[in-house]
Every structure is written in structure tokens, then in C-alpha cells.
mmCIF file with all atom_site columns, C-alpha atoms in Angstrom:
data_model
loop_
_atom_site.group_PDB
_atom_site.id
_atom_site.type_symbol
_atom_site.label_atom_id
_atom_site.label_alt_id
_atom_site.label_comp_id
_atom_site.label_asym_id
_atom_site.label_entity_id
_atom_site.label_seq_id
_atom_site.pdbx_PDB_ins_code
_atom_site.Cartn_x
_atom_site.Cartn_y
_atom_site.Cartn_z
_atom_site.occupancy
_atom_site.B_iso_or_equiv
_atom_site.pdbx_formal_charge
_atom_site.auth_seq_id
_atom_site.auth_comp_id
_atom_site.auth_asym_id
_atom_site.auth_atom_id
_atom_site.pdbx_PDB_model_num
ATOM 1   C CA . MET X 1 1   ? -6.917  24.332 0.833  1.00 92.00 ? 1   MET X CA 1
ATOM 2   C CA . ILE X 1 2   ? -5.289  27.264 3.009  1.00 94.00 ? 2   ILE X CA 1
ATOM 3   C CA . TYR X 1 3   ? -7.720  29.479 4.770  1.00 95.00 ? 3   TYR X CA 1
ATOM 4   C CA . GLY X 1 4   ? -4.694  31.763 6.038  1.00 96.00 ? 4   GLY X CA 1
ATOM 5   C CA . ASN X 1 5   ? -1.224  32.145 6.612  1.00 98.00 ? 5   ASN X CA 1
ATOM 6   C CA . GLY X 1 6   ? 0.035   34.497 9.324  1.00 97.00 ? 6   GLY X CA 1
ATOM 7   C CA . VAL X 1 7   ? 3.760   35.293 10.105 1.00 98.00 ? 7   VAL X CA 1
ATOM 8   C CA . ASP X 1 8   ? 5.047   37.287 13.039 1.00 98.00 ? 8   ASP X CA 1
ATOM 9   C CA . LEU X 1 9   ? 8.931   38.506 14.004 1.00 98.00 ? 9   LEU X CA 1
ATOM 10  C CA . THR X 1 10  ? 9.048   39.130 17.516 1.00 98.00 ? 10  THR X CA 1
ATOM 11  C CA . ASP X 1 11  ? 12.014  40.937 19.701 1.00 98.00 ? 11  ASP X CA 1
ATOM 12  C CA . ILE X 1 12  ? 12.936  38.445 22.426 1.00 98.00 ? 12  ILE X CA 1
ATOM 13  C CA . PRO X 1 13  ? 14.595  41.428 24.693 1.00 98.00 ? 13  PRO X CA 1
ATOM 14  C CA . ARG X 1 14  ? 10.957  42.964 24.509 1.00 98.00 ? 14  ARG X CA 1
ATOM 15  C CA . ILE X 1 15  ? 9.426   40.285 25.881 1.00 98.00 ? 15  ILE X CA 1
ATOM 16  C CA . ARG X 1 16  ? 11.957  39.667 28.389 1.00 98.00 ? 16  ARG X CA 1
ATOM 17  C CA . LYS X 1 17  ? 11.580  43.474 29.658 1.00 98.00 ? 17  LYS X CA 1
ATOM 18  C CA . ALA X 1 18  ? 7.819   42.922 29.469 1.00 98.00 ? 18  ALA X CA 1
ATOM 19  C CA . TYR X 1 19  ? 8.356   40.136 31.822 1.00 98.00 ? 19  TYR X CA 1
ATOM 20  C CA . GLU X 1 20  ? 10.946  41.329 34.104 1.00 97.00 ? 20  GLU X CA 1
ATOM 21  C CA . ARG X 1 21  ? 8.767   45.064 34.616 1.00 98.00 ? 21  ARG X CA 1
ATOM 22  C CA . ASN X 1 22  ? 6.096   42.386 34.870 1.00 97.00 ? 22  ASN X CA 1
ATOM 23  C CA . PRO X 1 23  ? 5.911   38.771 35.742 1.00 96.00 ? 23  PRO X CA 1
ATOM 24  C CA . ARG X 1 24  ? 2.341   38.672 35.459 1.00 97.00 ? 24  ARG X CA 1
ATOM 25  C CA . PHE X 1 25  ? 2.681   39.586 31.588 1.00 98.00 ? 25  PHE X CA 1
ATOM 26  C CA . ALA X 1 26  ? 3.209   35.493 31.385 1.00 98.00 ? 26  ALA X CA 1
ATOM 27  C CA . VAL X 1 27  ? -0.124  34.848 32.820 1.00 98.00 ? 27  VAL X CA 1
ATOM 28  C CA . LYS X 1 28  ? -1.720  37.576 30.239 1.00 97.00 ? 28  LYS X CA 1
ATOM 29  C CA . VAL X 1 29  ? 0.280   35.350 27.598 1.00 98.00 ? 29  VAL X CA 1
ATOM 30  C CA . LEU X 1 30  ? -0.298  32.095 28.637 1.00 98.00 ? 30  LEU X CA 1
ATOM 31  C CA . THR X 1 31  ? -3.173  29.507 29.079 1.00 98.00 ? 31  THR X CA 1
ATOM 32  C CA . ASP X 1 32  ? -2.970  27.821 32.011 1.00 98.00 ? 32  ASP X CA 1
ATOM 33  C CA . LYS X 1 33  ? -1.716  24.589 30.619 1.00 98.00 ? 33  LYS X CA 1
ATOM 34  C CA . GLU X 1 34  ? 1.015   26.533 28.567 1.00 98.00 ? 34  GLU X CA 1
ATOM 35  C CA . PHE X 1 35  ? 2.077   28.488 31.997 1.00 98.00 ? 35  PHE X CA 1
ATOM 36  C CA . GLN X 1 36  ? 2.213   24.869 33.666 1.00 97.00 ? 36  GLN X CA 1
ATOM 37  C CA . LEU X 1 37  ? 5.026   24.276 31.089 1.00 96.00 ? 37  LEU X CA 1
ATOM 38  C CA . PHE X 1 38  ? 6.493   27.540 31.532 1.00 97.00 ? 38  PHE X CA 1
ATOM 39  C CA . GLU X 1 39  ? 6.977   27.450 35.321 1.00 97.00 ? 39  GLU X CA 1
ATOM 40  C CA . LYS X 1 40  ? 8.669   24.043 34.607 1.00 97.00 ? 40  LYS X CA 1
ATOM 41  C CA . ILE X 1 41  ? 11.235  25.387 32.959 1.00 97.00 ? 41  ILE X CA 1
ATOM 42  C CA . THR X 1 42  ? 14.556  26.062 35.154 1.00 97.00 ? 42  THR X CA 1
ATOM 43  C CA . ASN X 1 43  ? 16.600  27.894 32.555 1.00 97.00 ? 43  ASN X CA 1
ATOM 44  C CA . VAL X 1 44  ? 15.889  31.559 32.575 1.00 95.00 ? 44  VAL X CA 1
ATOM 45  C CA . LYS X 1 45  ? 16.963  31.987 28.625 1.00 96.00 ? 45  LYS X CA 1
ATOM 46  C CA . PHE X 1 46  ? 14.783  28.770 27.603 1.00 96.00 ? 46  PHE X CA 1
ATOM 47  C CA . LYS X 1 47  ? 11.745  30.411 29.672 1.00 97.00 ? 47  LYS X CA 1
ATOM 48  C CA . ILE X 1 48  ? 11.709  33.927 27.851 1.00 98.00 ? 48  ILE X CA 1
ATOM 49  C CA . GLU X 1 49  ? 12.028  32.048 24.311 1.00 98.00 ? 49  GLU X CA 1
ATOM 50  C CA . PHE X 1 50  ? 9.400   29.650 25.386 1.00 98.00 ? 50  PHE X CA 1
ATOM 51  C CA . LEU X 1 51  ? 7.002   32.714 26.496 1.00 98.00 ? 51  LEU X CA 1
ATOM 52  C CA . ALA X 1 52  ? 8.297   34.891 23.311 1.00 98.00 ? 52  ALA X CA 1
ATOM 53  C CA . GLY X 1 53  ? 7.309   32.243 21.048 1.00 98.00 ? 53  GLY X CA 1
ATOM 54  C CA . ARG X 1 54  ? 3.998   31.636 22.433 1.00 98.00 ? 54  ARG X CA 1
ATOM 55  C CA . PHE X 1 55  ? 3.244   35.094 22.006 1.00 98.00 ? 55  PHE X CA 1
ATOM 56  C CA . SER X 1 56  ? 4.427   35.156 18.765 1.00 98.00 ? 56  SER X CA 1
ATOM 57  C CA . ALA X 1 57  ? 2.719   32.098 17.698 1.00 98.00 ? 57  ALA X CA 1
ATOM 58  C CA . LYS X 1 58  ? -0.598  33.762 18.909 1.00 98.00 ? 58  LYS X CA 1
ATOM 59  C CA . GLU X 1 59  ? 0.028   37.185 16.802 1.00 97.00 ? 59  GLU X CA 1
ATOM 60  C CA . SER X 1 60  ? 0.751   34.933 13.832 1.00 97.00 ? 60  SER X CA 1
ATOM 61  C CA . TYR X 1 61  ? -2.642  32.703 14.454 1.00 97.00 ? 61  TYR X CA 1
ATOM 62  C CA . SER X 1 62  ? -4.651  35.907 14.550 1.00 96.00 ? 62  SER X CA 1
ATOM 63  C CA . LYS X 1 63  ? -3.194  37.206 11.267 1.00 96.00 ? 63  LYS X CA 1
ATOM 64  C CA . ALA X 1 64  ? -3.820  33.668 9.621  1.00 97.00 ? 64  ALA X CA 1
ATOM 65  C CA . PHE X 1 65  ? -7.270  34.055 11.144 1.00 96.00 ? 65  PHE X CA 1
ATOM 66  C CA . GLY X 1 66  ? -7.729  37.523 9.480  1.00 94.00 ? 66  GLY X CA 1
ATOM 67  C CA . THR X 1 67  ? -8.679  39.612 13.022 1.00 92.00 ? 67  THR X CA 1
ATOM 68  C CA . GLY X 1 68  ? -5.252  39.920 14.736 1.00 88.00 ? 68  GLY X CA 1
ATOM 69  C CA . LEU X 1 69  ? -5.235  40.058 18.228 1.00 89.00 ? 69  LEU X CA 1
ATOM 70  C CA . GLY X 1 70  ? -8.138  42.132 19.816 1.00 87.00 ? 70  GLY X CA 1
ATOM 71  C CA . LYS X 1 71  ? -11.052 40.566 18.360 1.00 89.00 ? 71  LYS X CA 1
ATOM 72  C CA . ILE X 1 72  ? -9.285  37.111 19.484 1.00 94.00 ? 72  ILE X CA 1
ATOM 73  C CA . GLY X 1 73  ? -7.595  37.176 22.941 1.00 95.00 ? 73  GLY X CA 1
ATOM 74  C CA . LEU X 1 74  ? -4.193  35.718 23.749 1.00 97.00 ? 74  LEU X CA 1
ATOM 75  C CA . HIS X 1 75  ? -6.135  32.930 25.673 1.00 97.00 ? 75  HIS X CA 1
ATOM 76  C CA . ASP X 1 76  ? -8.565  32.185 23.123 1.00 97.00 ? 76  ASP X CA 1
ATOM 77  C CA . ILE X 1 77  ? -5.258  30.107 21.581 1.00 98.00 ? 77  ILE X CA 1
ATOM 78  C CA . GLU X 1 78  ? -3.554  27.309 23.082 1.00 98.00 ? 78  GLU X CA 1
ATOM 79  C CA . ILE X 1 79  ? -0.349  25.827 21.881 1.00 98.00 ? 79  ILE X CA 1
ATOM 80  C CA . LEU X 1 80  ? 1.278   22.720 23.361 1.00 98.00 ? 80  LEU X CA 1
ATOM 81  C CA . ASP X 1 81  ? 4.085   20.323 22.280 1.00 95.00 ? 81  ASP X CA 1
ATOM 82  C CA . ASP X 1 82  ? 3.384   16.974 21.103 1.00 95.00 ? 82  ASP X CA 1
ATOM 83  C CA . PRO X 1 83  ? 5.708   13.951 22.533 1.00 95.00 ? 83  PRO X CA 1
ATOM 84  C CA . LEU X 1 84  ? 8.509   15.199 20.345 1.00 95.00 ? 84  LEU X CA 1
ATOM 85  C CA . GLY X 1 85  ? 8.463   18.967 21.272 1.00 92.00 ? 85  GLY X CA 1
ATOM 86  C CA . LYS X 1 86  ? 6.589   19.587 17.937 1.00 96.00 ? 86  LYS X CA 1
ATOM 87  C CA . PRO X 1 87  ? 4.376   23.175 18.940 1.00 97.00 ? 87  PRO X CA 1
ATOM 88  C CA . VAL X 1 88  ? 0.674   21.731 18.157 1.00 97.00 ? 88  VAL X CA 1
ATOM 89  C CA . VAL X 1 89  ? -2.341  24.005 18.586 1.00 98.00 ? 89  VAL X CA 1
ATOM 90  C CA . THR X 1 90  ? -4.557  22.416 20.919 1.00 97.00 ? 90  THR X CA 1
ATOM 91  C CA . LYS X 1 91  ? -7.203  25.203 21.338 1.00 97.00 ? 91  LYS X CA 1
ATOM 92  C CA . GLN X 1 92  ? -8.425  27.784 18.952 1.00 96.00 ? 92  GLN X CA 1
ATOM 93  C CA . PRO X 1 93  ? -11.605 29.875 17.475 1.00 95.00 ? 93  PRO X CA 1
ATOM 94  C CA . TYR X 1 94  ? -10.971 28.476 14.115 1.00 94.00 ? 94  TYR X CA 1
ATOM 95  C CA . SER X 1 95  ? -13.016 25.406 13.236 1.00 92.00 ? 95  SER X CA 1
ATOM 96  C CA . GLY X 1 96  ? -10.200 23.779 10.659 1.00 93.00 ? 96  GLY X CA 1
ATOM 97  C CA . ASN X 1 97  ? -6.830  22.817 11.109 1.00 95.00 ? 97  ASN X CA 1
ATOM 98  C CA . ALA X 1 98  ? -4.259  24.625 12.465 1.00 97.00 ? 98  ALA X CA 1
ATOM 99  C CA . PHE X 1 99  ? -0.069  24.139 11.689 1.00 98.00 ? 99  PHE X CA 1
ATOM 100 C CA . VAL X 1 100 ? 2.574   26.431 13.739 1.00 98.00 ? 100 VAL X CA 1
ATOM 101 C CA . SER X 1 101 ? 6.066   26.631 13.338 1.00 98.00 ? 101 SER X CA 1
ATOM 102 C CA . ILE X 1 102 ? 8.727   28.498 15.757 1.00 98.00 ? 102 ILE X CA 1
ATOM 103 C CA . SER X 1 103 ? 11.997  29.325 15.173 1.00 97.00 ? 103 SER X CA 1
ATOM 104 C CA . HIS X 1 104 ? 14.689  31.954 17.326 1.00 95.00 ? 104 HIS X CA 1
ATOM 105 C CA . THR X 1 105 ? 17.763  33.239 17.431 1.00 96.00 ? 105 THR X CA 1
ATOM 106 C CA . ASP X 1 106 ? 19.206  34.875 20.725 1.00 94.00 ? 106 ASP X CA 1
ATOM 107 C CA . ALA X 1 107 ? 17.544  38.092 19.787 1.00 97.00 ? 107 ALA X CA 1
ATOM 108 C CA . LEU X 1 108 ? 14.143  37.139 17.706 1.00 98.00 ? 108 LEU X CA 1
ATOM 109 C CA . VAL X 1 109 ? 11.364  34.394 17.331 1.00 98.00 ? 109 VAL X CA 1
ATOM 110 C CA . MET X 1 110 ? 9.585   33.767 13.793 1.00 98.00 ? 110 MET X CA 1
ATOM 111 C CA . THR X 1 111 ? 6.791   32.082 13.770 1.00 98.00 ? 111 THR X CA 1
ATOM 112 C CA . GLU X 1 112 ? 4.263   31.095 11.037 1.00 98.00 ? 112 GLU X CA 1
ATOM 113 C CA . VAL X 1 113 ? 0.668   29.691 11.297 1.00 98.00 ? 113 VAL X CA 1
ATOM 114 C CA . ILE X 1 114 ? -1.156  27.828 8.713  1.00 98.00 ? 114 ILE X CA 1
ATOM 115 C CA . LEU X 1 115 ? -4.915  27.540 8.716  1.00 97.00 ? 115 LEU X CA 1
ATOM 116 C CA . GLU X 1 116 ? -6.411  24.991 6.590  1.00 97.00 ? 116 GLU X CA 1
ATOM 117 C CA . ILE X 1 117 ? -9.936  24.628 5.776  1.00 93.00 ? 117 ILE X CA 1
ATOM 118 C CA . SER X 1 118 ? -11.505 20.926 6.450  1.00 80.00 ? 118 SER X CA 1
ATOM 119 C CA . GLU X 1 119 ? -12.677 18.613 4.341  1.00 72.00 ? 119 GLU X CA 1
ATOM 120 C CA . LYS X 1 120 ? -15.986 17.282 5.387  1.00 62.00 ? 120 LYS X CA 1
ATOM 121 C CA . SER X 1 121 ? -17.288 14.443 3.599  1.00 41.00 ? 121 SER X CA 1
#
């Protein structure tokens, strides 16, 4: 059963500008593990897309959770990749299942998060 669904659309150039003005922006958005992945990306375009995608996915998560950002922090949610490169929520404040999708163009990143109620036996 679905607990919540959140969608977000983020402007990639806006994230690029925020990062160029203050590179610590990435530290504010990303958990330590996410930041380690971010630092390994050598292609600047891919690096900004990664940052924008994680920011947008966390925004989507907060909408699905029902609080918006502020009640839960950016570091309360962690999204890493599985061995095939699929984004997976690995840390979250919700006790059920979380599913995330991240897609982008050159200018926009769109994310969706679905929170599912865990079935207890």
C-alpha cells in the first residue's frame, strides 16, 4: 500500500550556480557516502547532474513523506546506487520501503519517490 508519492523538477543550471558560488553546497546536500561518490566523478557535467539529482530526489522524498524539507534534513535521506547503477534509498526517516527514480535532460532533473507501507506478518 502506498503511503506517499512525491515528485520534483529541479533546474540543473540553478544547482550549478549554487555549487559554483559555494562548493560547500554539495556538502550541505550530500551525506558523507554520497559526497564520496560525487568527488570521484571527473566529468563536470555528470558531477552537477549527480548533485542536482540527489537534491531533487530528497525534495521528492520530503513531499512523499508529507513534511517537505525543513522538518527532515537533506542528510536524513541517503541515495546510493546499486551494482547496476539504479538509485536506491539507503537511509531514511520512514520505516517502510522507499523507491526512487531520477531522470534528467541537459537543463532539468525530474525525480519521483514512492513510499510504501511495510507489510508486517
